[in-house]
Short mmCIF file of C-alpha atoms in Angstrom, two decimals:
data_model
loop_
_atom_site.label_atom_id
_atom_site.label_comp_id
_atom_site.label_asym_id
_atom_site.label_seq_id
_atom_site.Cartn_x
_atom_site.Cartn_y
_atom_site.Cartn_z
CA UNK A 163 -73.48 75.05 -14.57
CA UNK A 164 -70.58 72.92 -15.77
CA UNK A 165 -71.64 69.50 -17.13
CA UNK A 166 -70.04 66.65 -15.05
CA UNK A 167 -70.57 62.97 -16.08
CA UNK A 168 -69.11 59.83 -14.65
CA UNK A 169 -68.43 56.29 -15.53
CA UNK A 170 -68.52 54.00 -12.54
CA UNK A 171 -67.65 50.40 -13.48
CA UNK A 172 -67.22 47.47 -11.11
CA UNK A 173 -63.71 45.90 -11.57
CA UNK A 174 -64.80 42.44 -12.75
CA UNK A 175 -61.95 41.82 -15.09
CA UNK A 176 -63.53 42.64 -18.40
CA UNK A 177 -65.47 45.40 -20.10
CA UNK A 178 -68.89 44.40 -21.45
CA UNK A 179 -69.74 46.33 -24.64
CA UNK A 180 -72.90 47.65 -22.84
CA UNK A 181 -70.67 49.25 -20.18
CA UNK A 182 -68.36 50.63 -22.80
CA UNK A 183 -71.27 52.18 -24.61
CA UNK A 184 -72.38 53.87 -21.36
CA UNK A 185 -68.90 55.19 -20.91
CA UNK A 186 -68.85 56.42 -24.56
CA UNK A 187 -72.13 58.32 -24.19
CA UNK A 188 -71.05 59.92 -20.86
CA UNK A 189 -67.74 60.88 -22.43
CA UNK A 190 -69.42 62.35 -25.54
CA UNK A 191 -71.98 64.37 -23.53
CA UNK A 192 -69.18 65.81 -21.30
CA UNK A 193 -66.96 66.60 -24.31
CA UNK A 194 -69.77 68.17 -26.35
CA UNK A 195 -70.52 70.52 -23.46
CA UNK A 196 -66.89 71.19 -22.59
CA UNK A 197 -67.51 69.54 -19.22
CA UNK A 198 -65.78 66.90 -17.12
CA UNK A 199 -65.77 63.23 -17.56
CA UNK A 200 -65.00 61.28 -14.37
CA UNK A 201 -63.83 57.70 -13.80
CA UNK A 202 -64.98 56.18 -10.50
CA UNK A 203 -64.25 52.55 -9.49
CA UNK A 204 -67.13 50.69 -7.77
CA UNK A 205 -65.04 48.05 -5.89
CA UNK A 206 -67.28 47.38 -2.85
CA UNK A 207 -68.69 44.09 -4.17
CA UNK A 208 -65.85 41.92 -3.02
CA UNK A 209 -67.57 38.77 -4.34
CA UNK A 210 -67.09 40.02 -7.86
CA UNK A 211 -63.72 41.71 -7.37
CA UNK A 212 -60.94 40.49 -9.68
CA UNK A 213 -57.31 41.33 -8.93
CA UNK A 214 -55.91 43.56 -11.63
CA UNK A 215 -59.33 44.38 -13.02
CA UNK A 216 -58.93 48.06 -12.39
CA UNK A 217 -56.10 48.13 -14.89
CA UNK A 218 -58.39 46.40 -17.40
CA UNK A 219 -60.72 49.40 -17.05
CA UNK A 220 -57.94 51.85 -17.61
CA UNK A 221 -56.57 49.94 -20.61
CA UNK A 222 -60.06 49.55 -22.20
CA UNK A 223 -60.94 53.25 -21.94
CA UNK A 224 -57.49 54.38 -23.21
CA UNK A 225 -57.65 51.87 -26.14
CA UNK A 226 -61.11 53.19 -27.02
CA UNK A 227 -59.77 56.76 -26.93
CA UNK A 228 -61.99 57.82 -23.90
CA UNK A 229 -59.63 59.84 -21.72
CA UNK A 230 -60.90 61.02 -18.38
CA UNK A 231 -60.39 64.24 -16.46
CA UNK A 232 -60.64 62.99 -12.94
CA UNK A 233 -60.01 59.43 -11.57
CA UNK A 234 -58.13 57.13 -9.28
CA UNK A 235 -54.87 57.37 -11.27
CA UNK A 236 -54.89 61.12 -11.90
CA UNK A 237 -56.75 62.42 -8.93
CA UNK A 238 -58.97 65.53 -8.90
CA UNK A 239 -60.85 67.77 -6.46
CA UNK A 240 -63.55 65.25 -5.70
CA UNK A 241 -61.56 62.15 -4.66
CA UNK A 242 -61.06 59.56 -3.57
CA UNK A 243 -62.22 58.01 -6.85
CA UNK A 244 -62.26 54.34 -5.62
CA UNK A 245 -65.41 53.48 -3.59
CA UNK A 246 -63.67 51.39 -0.96
CA UNK A 247 -61.49 54.40 -0.09
CA UNK A 248 -64.63 56.43 0.58
CA UNK A 249 -66.34 53.90 2.88
CA UNK A 250 -66.08 56.09 5.99
CA UNK A 251 -68.13 58.86 4.57
CA UNK A 252 -71.50 57.12 4.04
CA UNK A 253 -72.56 56.21 7.65
CA UNK A 254 -72.74 59.86 8.70
CA UNK A 255 -75.14 60.67 5.88
CA UNK A 256 -77.25 57.60 6.76
CA UNK A 257 -77.37 58.74 10.46
CA UNK A 258 -78.43 62.21 9.18
CA UNK A 259 -81.38 60.54 7.50
CA UNK A 260 -82.23 58.64 10.67
CA UNK A 261 -82.23 61.91 12.58
CA UNK A 262 -84.58 63.57 10.03
CA UNK A 263 -86.92 60.47 10.00
CA UNK A 264 -86.09 59.47 6.48
CA UNK A 265 -84.31 56.30 7.58
CA UNK A 266 -84.26 53.97 10.62
CA UNK A 267 -82.25 51.21 12.28
CA UNK A 268 -83.39 47.72 11.54
CA UNK A 269 -82.36 44.77 13.80
CA UNK A 270 -84.35 42.00 11.97
CA UNK A 271 -82.31 38.86 11.55
CA UNK A 272 -82.05 36.96 8.31
CA UNK A 273 -83.98 34.17 9.84
CA UNK A 274 -86.91 36.46 10.77
CA UNK A 275 -87.02 38.04 7.46
CA UNK A 276 -86.98 34.63 5.70
CA UNK A 277 -89.82 33.48 7.88
CA UNK A 278 -91.93 36.56 7.16
CA UNK A 279 -91.10 36.38 3.41
CA UNK A 280 -92.13 32.73 3.27
CA UNK A 281 -95.41 33.42 4.91
CA UNK A 282 -96.24 36.27 2.46
CA UNK A 283 -95.27 34.23 -0.62
CA UNK A 284 -97.25 31.24 0.68
CA UNK A 285 -100.35 33.47 0.61
CA UNK A 286 -99.53 34.50 -3.00
CA UNK A 287 -98.12 37.91 -2.18
CA UNK A 288 -94.84 39.63 -2.94
CA UNK A 289 -92.76 40.35 0.12
CA UNK A 290 -91.37 43.82 0.86
CA UNK A 291 -90.08 45.00 4.30
CA UNK A 292 -92.93 45.69 6.60
CA UNK A 293 -91.28 48.53 8.58
CA UNK A 294 -91.17 46.23 11.62
CA UNK A 295 -88.42 48.30 13.33
CA UNK A 296 -89.55 51.75 12.22
CA UNK A 297 -91.26 52.72 15.47
CA UNK A 298 -88.86 51.14 17.85
CA UNK A 299 -88.38 53.39 20.98
CA UNK A 300 -85.12 55.45 20.94
CA UNK A 301 -84.12 53.93 24.27
CA UNK A 302 -84.39 50.38 22.94
CA UNK A 303 -82.43 51.35 19.76
CA UNK A 304 -79.63 52.80 21.86
CA UNK A 305 -79.54 49.73 24.20
CA UNK A 306 -79.31 47.33 21.21
CA UNK A 307 -76.66 49.39 19.56
CA UNK A 308 -74.66 49.56 22.80
CA UNK A 309 -74.96 45.87 23.09
CA UNK A 310 -73.39 45.39 19.68
CA UNK A 311 -76.43 43.90 18.01
CA UNK A 312 -76.05 43.60 14.20
CA UNK A 313 -78.21 46.12 12.35
CA UNK A 314 -78.80 47.72 8.99
CA UNK A 315 -80.07 51.18 8.17
CA UNK A 316 -83.13 51.29 5.93
CA UNK A 317 -84.70 54.11 3.92
CA UNK A 318 -88.08 55.18 5.27
CA UNK A 319 -90.16 55.30 2.09
CA UNK A 320 -93.51 57.08 2.50
CA UNK A 321 -96.45 54.78 2.41
CA UNK A 322 -98.58 57.26 0.46
CA UNK A 323 -98.08 59.64 -2.45
CA UNK A 324 -95.90 59.45 -5.52
CA UNK A 325 -92.16 59.11 -6.12
CA UNK A 326 -91.27 60.59 -9.48
CA UNK A 327 -88.45 61.80 -11.71
CA UNK A 328 -87.85 63.08 -15.26
CA UNK A 329 -85.69 61.07 -17.59
CA UNK A 330 -84.00 62.66 -20.61
CA UNK A 331 -85.16 59.74 -22.78
CA UNK A 332 -88.37 58.47 -21.22
CA UNK A 333 -89.81 61.71 -19.88
CA UNK A 334 -91.81 61.83 -16.60
CA UNK A 335 -91.90 58.69 -14.61
CA UNK A 336 -93.76 58.22 -11.34
CA UNK A 337 -94.74 55.27 -9.08
CA UNK A 338 -96.89 54.85 -6.04
CA UNK A 339 -94.71 54.98 -2.90
CA UNK A 340 -96.78 52.05 -1.58
CA UNK A 341 -95.11 49.93 -4.22
CA UNK A 342 -91.58 50.73 -3.10
CA UNK A 343 -89.56 48.75 -0.53
CA UNK A 344 -87.53 50.30 2.31
CA UNK A 345 -84.18 49.58 0.77
CA UNK A 346 -81.14 49.04 2.86
CA UNK A 347 -78.72 52.01 2.90
CA UNK A 348 -76.05 50.66 5.27
CA UNK A 349 -75.43 46.88 5.48
CA UNK A 350 -74.67 44.94 8.56
CA UNK A 351 -70.91 45.07 7.84
CA UNK A 352 -71.06 48.85 7.87
CA UNK A 353 -70.65 49.20 4.14
CA UNK A 354 -73.07 51.15 2.03
CA UNK A 355 -75.31 49.49 -0.45
CA UNK A 356 -74.54 50.29 -4.14
CA UNK A 357 -77.75 52.28 -4.43
CA UNK A 358 -77.10 54.56 -1.41
CA UNK A 359 -73.38 55.06 -2.14
CA UNK A 360 -74.22 56.11 -5.72
CA UNK A 361 -76.52 58.86 -4.51
CA UNK A 362 -73.92 60.14 -2.01
CA UNK A 363 -71.11 59.97 -4.50
CA UNK A 364 -72.93 61.60 -7.38
CA UNK A 365 -73.94 64.50 -5.18
CA UNK A 366 -70.61 65.00 -3.45
CA UNK A 367 -68.76 64.69 -6.73
CA UNK A 368 -70.97 67.28 -8.36
CA UNK A 369 -72.33 64.89 -11.13
CA UNK A 370 -74.93 66.81 -13.19
CA UNK A 371 -75.87 64.06 -15.64
CA UNK A 372 -76.17 60.41 -14.75
CA UNK A 373 -76.05 58.11 -17.76
CA UNK A 374 -76.61 54.49 -16.88
CA UNK A 375 -78.41 51.31 -17.95
CA UNK A 376 -82.05 50.63 -17.83
CA UNK A 377 -81.67 48.18 -15.02
CA UNK A 378 -81.52 51.19 -12.67
CA UNK A 379 -84.75 52.79 -13.94
CA UNK A 380 -86.92 51.13 -11.23
CA UNK A 381 -84.56 52.22 -8.37
CA UNK A 382 -84.44 55.90 -9.49
CA UNK A 383 -87.71 56.91 -7.62
CA UNK A 384 -86.07 55.79 -4.40
CA UNK A 385 -82.87 57.67 -5.29
CA UNK A 386 -84.90 60.86 -5.79
CA UNK A 387 -86.58 60.41 -2.40
CA UNK A 388 -83.07 60.46 -0.92
CA UNK A 389 -82.17 63.66 -2.89
CA UNK A 390 -85.35 65.25 -1.53
CA UNK A 391 -84.66 64.14 2.02
CA UNK A 392 -81.23 65.79 1.91
CA UNK A 393 -82.57 68.80 0.14
CA UNK A 394 -80.10 68.25 -2.71
CA UNK A 395 -80.46 69.29 -6.37
CA UNK A 396 -81.23 66.21 -8.53
CA UNK A 397 -79.06 65.33 -11.49
CA UNK A 398 -80.45 64.79 -15.00
CA UNK A 399 -81.17 61.15 -15.49
CA UNK A 400 -80.41 59.39 -18.80
CA UNK A 401 -81.33 55.65 -18.74
CA UNK A 402 -79.91 53.87 -21.72
CA UNK A 403 -81.77 51.04 -23.36
CA UNK A 404 -80.42 47.45 -23.25
CA UNK A 405 -78.12 46.10 -25.96
CA UNK A 406 -79.51 42.81 -27.23
CA UNK A 407 -77.90 39.84 -28.93
CA UNK A 408 -81.23 39.22 -30.69
CA UNK A 409 -84.87 40.05 -30.25
CA UNK A 410 -85.14 38.12 -26.95
CA UNK A 411 -81.67 37.77 -25.47
CA UNK A 412 -79.51 40.41 -23.80
CA UNK A 413 -75.74 40.45 -24.48
CA UNK A 414 -74.03 38.61 -21.71
CA UNK A 415 -70.39 37.58 -21.09
CA UNK A 416 -71.77 34.42 -19.37
CA UNK A 417 -73.42 33.42 -22.60
CA UNK A 418 -70.23 33.86 -24.54
CA UNK A 419 -70.88 37.30 -25.99
CA UNK A 420 -67.69 39.15 -26.81
CA UNK A 421 -66.27 41.89 -24.64
CA UNK A 422 -64.41 44.91 -26.02
CA UNK A 423 -61.12 43.11 -25.31
CA UNK A 424 -62.35 40.02 -27.09
CA UNK A 425 -63.23 42.07 -30.21
CA UNK A 426 -59.86 43.81 -30.20
CA UNK A 427 -58.01 40.50 -29.72
CA UNK A 428 -60.03 39.05 -32.67
CA UNK A 429 -58.70 41.80 -34.94
CA UNK A 430 -61.32 44.49 -34.81
CA UNK A 431 -60.05 48.08 -34.84
CA UNK A 432 -60.89 49.93 -31.68
CA UNK A 433 -62.07 52.95 -33.64
CA UNK A 434 -64.40 50.75 -35.75
CA UNK A 435 -65.83 49.19 -32.61
CA UNK A 436 -66.43 52.64 -31.01
CA UNK A 437 -67.97 54.03 -34.20
CA UNK A 438 -70.37 51.07 -34.43
CA UNK A 439 -71.19 51.06 -30.70
CA UNK A 440 -72.19 54.72 -30.83
CA UNK A 441 -74.86 53.77 -33.36
CA UNK A 442 -76.22 50.93 -31.24
CA UNK A 443 -78.98 52.89 -29.58
CA UNK A 444 -78.29 56.41 -30.89
CA UNK A 445 -78.94 58.10 -34.24
CA UNK A 446 -77.25 61.28 -35.61
CA UNK A 447 -80.52 62.18 -37.31
CA UNK A 448 -79.17 61.62 -40.81
CA UNK A 449 -77.71 58.86 -43.00
CA UNK A 450 -74.09 59.14 -41.77
CA UNK A 451 -72.48 55.95 -40.50
CA UNK A 452 -68.82 56.80 -40.24
CA UNK A 453 -67.59 59.01 -37.51
CA UNK A 454 -64.31 59.87 -35.82
CA UNK A 455 -64.53 60.42 -32.08
CA UNK A 456 -64.32 64.14 -32.67
CA UNK A 457 -67.12 64.01 -35.14
CA UNK A 458 -69.20 61.86 -32.76
CA UNK A 459 -68.65 64.53 -30.09
CA UNK A 460 -70.03 67.18 -32.36
CA UNK A 461 -73.06 65.19 -33.58
CA UNK A 462 -74.00 63.54 -30.33
CA UNK A 463 -77.24 64.54 -28.57
CA UNK A 464 -79.51 63.13 -25.85
CA UNK A 465 -82.47 63.56 -28.25
CA UNK A 466 -80.87 60.99 -30.59
CA UNK A 467 -80.88 58.21 -27.98
CA UNK A 468 -83.40 55.50 -28.65
CA UNK A 469 -86.20 54.33 -26.38
CA UNK A 470 -86.10 50.82 -27.80
CA UNK A 471 -83.55 48.03 -27.10
CA UNK A 472 -80.82 47.88 -29.78
CA UNK A 473 -79.48 44.76 -31.48
CA UNK A 474 -75.72 44.25 -31.49
CA UNK A 475 -75.29 43.03 -35.13
CA UNK A 476 -71.94 41.29 -35.52
CA UNK A 477 -72.23 41.20 -39.28
CA UNK A 478 -72.78 44.98 -39.36
CA UNK A 479 -69.76 45.46 -37.10
CA UNK A 480 -67.68 43.19 -39.35
CA UNK A 481 -68.75 45.22 -42.42
CA UNK A 482 -67.83 48.45 -40.73
CA UNK A 483 -64.52 47.12 -39.59
CA UNK A 484 -63.78 46.04 -43.14
CA UNK A 485 -64.55 49.58 -44.42
CA UNK A 486 -62.14 51.05 -41.82
CA UNK A 487 -59.44 48.62 -43.00
CA UNK A 488 -60.00 49.52 -46.71
CA UNK A 489 -59.53 53.19 -45.78
CA UNK A 490 -56.25 52.67 -43.97
CA UNK A 491 -52.90 53.90 -45.31
CA UNK A 492 -50.98 50.96 -46.66
CA UNK A 493 -48.09 51.26 -44.23
CA UNK A 494 -50.52 51.54 -41.31
CA UNK A 495 -52.36 48.47 -42.55
CA UNK A 496 -49.18 46.44 -42.79
CA UNK A 497 -48.12 47.34 -39.26
CA UNK A 498 -51.50 46.14 -37.99
CA UNK A 499 -51.31 43.04 -40.11
CA UNK A 500 -47.79 42.13 -39.14
CA UNK A 501 -48.60 40.46 -35.77
CA UNK A 502 -51.14 38.28 -37.49
CA UNK A 503 -48.64 37.34 -40.16
CA UNK A 504 -46.26 36.32 -37.49
CA UNK A 505 -49.03 34.33 -35.78
CA UNK A 506 -49.54 32.52 -39.06
CA UNK A 507 -45.86 31.52 -39.14
CA UNK A 508 -44.88 33.82 -41.97
CA UNK A 509 -43.10 36.44 -39.91
CA UNK A 510 -39.76 35.81 -41.61
CA UNK A 511 -41.34 36.35 -45.07
CA UNK A 512 -43.07 39.50 -43.80
CA UNK A 513 -39.79 40.91 -42.49
CA UNK A 514 -38.38 41.22 -45.99
CA UNK A 515 -38.85 44.81 -47.20
CA UNK A 516 -39.80 43.81 -50.68
CA UNK A 517 -42.75 41.78 -49.45
CA UNK A 518 -44.50 44.53 -47.54
CA UNK A 519 -46.09 46.00 -50.60
CA UNK A 520 -47.13 42.55 -51.90
CA UNK A 521 -48.76 41.57 -48.61
CA UNK A 522 -50.60 44.88 -48.34
CA UNK A 523 -51.79 44.69 -51.95
CA UNK A 524 -53.17 41.14 -51.80
CA UNK A 525 -54.48 41.20 -48.19
CA UNK A 526 -55.81 44.62 -47.45
CA UNK A 527 -58.83 44.39 -49.86
CA UNK A 528 -59.63 40.97 -48.49
CA UNK A 529 -59.32 41.63 -44.81
CA UNK A 530 -62.52 42.25 -42.78
CA UNK A 531 -61.02 41.55 -39.41
CA UNK A 532 -57.27 41.01 -38.89
CA UNK A 533 -57.83 37.44 -37.61
CA UNK A 534 -58.88 36.64 -41.17
CA UNK A 535 -55.21 36.88 -42.20
CA UNK A 536 -53.71 33.82 -40.47
CA UNK A 537 -55.93 31.08 -42.08
CA UNK A 538 -55.52 32.80 -45.45
CA UNK A 539 -51.69 32.86 -45.58
CA UNK A 540 -50.64 29.98 -43.40
CA UNK A 541 -49.93 27.90 -46.43
CA UNK A 542 -46.96 30.17 -47.06
CA UNK A 543 -45.38 28.89 -43.82
CA UNK A 544 -46.18 25.24 -44.42
CA UNK A 545 -47.65 23.43 -47.46
CA UNK A 546 -50.11 20.67 -46.81
CA UNK A 547 -48.28 18.20 -48.98
CA UNK A 548 -51.16 15.77 -49.06
CA UNK A 549 -53.52 18.11 -50.93
CA UNK A 550 -55.89 16.44 -53.33
CA UNK A 551 -54.45 16.45 -56.86
CA UNK A 552 -57.98 16.89 -58.17
CA UNK A 553 -57.37 20.59 -57.30
CA UNK A 554 -55.36 20.81 -60.55
CA UNK A 555 -58.52 20.22 -62.57
CA UNK A 556 -60.36 23.45 -63.32
CA UNK A 557 -62.92 23.85 -66.15
CA UNK A 558 -62.57 27.55 -66.36
CA UNK A 559 -58.80 27.46 -66.74
CA UNK A 560 -59.07 24.38 -68.97
CA UNK A 561 -56.71 22.31 -66.93
CA UNK A 562 -56.62 18.74 -65.68
CA UNK A 563 -53.89 16.44 -64.33
CA UNK A 564 -52.35 15.90 -67.72
CA UNK A 565 -52.35 19.55 -68.76
CA UNK A 566 -51.02 20.60 -65.33
CA UNK A 567 -48.29 17.99 -65.50
CA UNK A 568 -47.12 19.37 -68.88
CA UNK A 569 -47.30 22.97 -67.67
CA UNK A 570 -45.23 22.29 -64.57
CA UNK A 571 -42.68 20.25 -66.48
CA UNK A 572 -41.98 23.29 -68.70
CA UNK A 573 -42.34 26.01 -66.01
CA UNK A 574 -39.87 24.49 -63.64
CA UNK A 575 -36.79 24.82 -65.88
CA UNK A 576 -38.08 28.24 -67.03
CA UNK A 577 -38.16 29.57 -63.47
CA UNK A 578 -34.86 27.87 -62.58
CA UNK A 579 -33.13 29.85 -65.31
CA UNK A 580 -34.20 33.26 -63.95
CA UNK A 581 -31.25 35.43 -62.98
CA UNK A 582 -33.33 37.61 -60.65
CA UNK A 583 -36.21 36.50 -58.39
CA UNK A 584 -38.84 39.20 -57.99
CA UNK A 585 -42.41 39.91 -59.07
CA UNK A 586 -41.47 41.58 -62.36
CA UNK A 587 -39.08 38.80 -63.42
CA UNK A 588 -41.54 36.07 -62.58
CA UNK A 589 -44.38 37.82 -64.25
CA UNK A 590 -42.48 38.42 -67.42
CA UNK A 591 -41.24 34.91 -67.60
CA UNK A 592 -44.56 33.20 -66.97
CA UNK A 593 -46.82 35.56 -69.05
CA UNK A 594 -44.27 35.64 -71.85
CA UNK A 595 -44.13 31.82 -71.88
CA UNK A 596 -47.89 31.58 -72.10
CA UNK A 597 -47.97 34.05 -74.98
CA UNK A 598 -45.20 32.17 -76.79
CA UNK A 599 -47.05 28.86 -76.39
CA UNK A 600 -50.48 30.39 -77.38
CA UNK A 601 -51.77 29.31 -74.01
CA UNK A 602 -54.28 31.27 -71.82
CA UNK A 603 -52.72 32.79 -68.83
CA UNK A 604 -55.17 30.87 -66.50
CA UNK A 605 -54.13 27.58 -68.03
CA UNK A 606 -50.50 28.31 -67.18
CA UNK A 607 -50.97 29.99 -63.77
CA UNK A 608 -53.58 27.67 -62.22
CA UNK A 609 -51.28 24.60 -61.99
CA UNK A 610 -48.49 26.75 -60.67
CA UNK A 611 -50.66 28.28 -57.95
CA UNK A 612 -52.11 24.91 -56.90
CA UNK A 613 -48.68 23.42 -56.64
CA UNK A 614 -47.34 26.25 -54.48
CA UNK A 615 -50.42 26.61 -52.22
CA UNK A 616 -52.42 23.32 -52.28
CA UNK A 617 -55.50 25.58 -52.37
CA UNK A 618 -57.99 26.79 -54.93
CA UNK A 619 -58.55 30.10 -53.11
CA UNK A 620 -55.58 32.25 -52.01
CA UNK A 621 -54.91 35.97 -51.48
CA UNK A 622 -52.86 36.87 -54.56
CA UNK A 623 -52.15 34.64 -57.53
CA UNK A 624 -49.26 32.49 -58.63
CA UNK A 625 -46.89 35.42 -59.30
CA UNK A 626 -47.29 37.01 -55.87
CA UNK A 627 -47.06 33.62 -54.12
CA UNK A 628 -43.85 32.70 -55.93
CA UNK A 629 -42.35 36.12 -55.01
CA UNK A 630 -43.26 35.72 -51.35
CA UNK A 631 -42.08 32.12 -51.08
CA UNK A 632 -38.74 32.85 -52.72
CA UNK A 633 -36.83 30.85 -55.36
CA UNK A 634 -35.86 27.73 -53.30
CA UNK A 635 -39.26 27.12 -51.69
CA UNK A 636 -41.10 27.86 -54.92
CA UNK A 637 -39.08 25.35 -56.87
CA UNK A 638 -39.38 22.71 -54.08
CA UNK A 639 -43.20 22.98 -54.20
CA UNK A 640 -43.41 22.99 -58.02
CA UNK A 641 -41.18 19.83 -58.20
CA UNK A 642 -43.32 18.22 -55.52
CA UNK A 643 -46.47 19.13 -57.46
CA UNK A 644 -45.06 17.73 -60.69
CA UNK A 645 -44.02 14.50 -58.96
CA UNK A 646 -47.46 13.96 -57.55
CA UNK A 647 -49.05 14.52 -61.05
CA UNK A 648 -46.59 12.16 -62.63
CA UNK A 649 -47.42 9.45 -60.06
CA UNK A 650 -51.11 10.13 -60.40
CA UNK A 651 -51.10 9.82 -64.24
CA UNK A 652 -49.02 6.67 -63.85
CA UNK A 653 -51.58 5.25 -61.49
CA UNK A 654 -49.16 5.25 -58.54
CA UNK A 655 -50.79 7.98 -56.44
#
């Protein structure tokens, strides 16, 4: 039997990381078994439908590297792959269940149901449908249908016995049928409920393994009763534990938790997100933490899936992303960094070929996520000229306002005299001058760096910053720094 898995998201406009993990595990299981991974769009909930959201699903899966074998955009032998395009196929299956006694027409109005519910709850009970319409005479049913009365079709759950199923993670699960409600299969508007449509779709599309979230665990006994009513072979169920923000809160877009797109837009690498996400609820059985998709495919097993909720640790994801960035080829890193340099306003500086190596050298070891770049380099685009001159004072470098003023007054003419402006020339001039004066490198370089950046912490030191700024801007900032120090020591500033 060929393994066939599916990912069936609702087009809501974003991809929650929990949904993406479900897609990932379904993809891995299909690929490990040389099976089929199918994409199916669940668009029947019009209240949640978002225009263009289907494209978000496609983009997210492609960005994550999860290609599909069948789906709305590429077709296949089991289409259509968009639920709304399959709407005419469900009612005949529901009527088949009515004929066999496993379902029945229900004409109860909302008002009648609300009244009965209120009465049960007032007595301290929990309402479930009371099979009010189950034994309605066939002639009355036909009369009411002919009259156009609104109706739903409900599943006829046995009142005795057990409904059970086997889950690949949680083992054998069974419930008393008396605890189950007669769920609606076909709604009053003629559309199938999500639960009924999924059973029909999974069977008619040949799905062998259903990987989905824990929220469907309680509905699965009723799903299995439907499989038994039709005489169909049941799929293997794999219910995945919830991803938590912390010990008591689930991840939720409503509560501001990041989606996959949010994380990518914040500068996380898709491959790092997928690597980390695979480990949120699954263990390879050893100490490995870094996997390519191909390596995940080979290592993945249902036995490695956890029975306990997993915490989505943003600090761990950030660490893993940083490790991915450290391992990048320099040129690949710079290409990823470039949009963020442009966002910081230093695109013109980044475009100069001689600066690519400098940026890569000073930024790559310090980048954990790419959005770190902009606030670290934006001083190159615009100096905050009102920086506190106290920054020039540094015990370690043995500098203060007076020392810094003297350093800058000598460094400015030294750098102005350079015939070439590059890292080597700037380095040789400054370090040579410090040696000639018997001055520690730090004592010389600290005031120069402060004057050029207005910051005590920068990626790269004075020499790299001067090379990136260029001669004219470097000299302008050094003169400005000297002027501020002169005015401070004169008591003007």
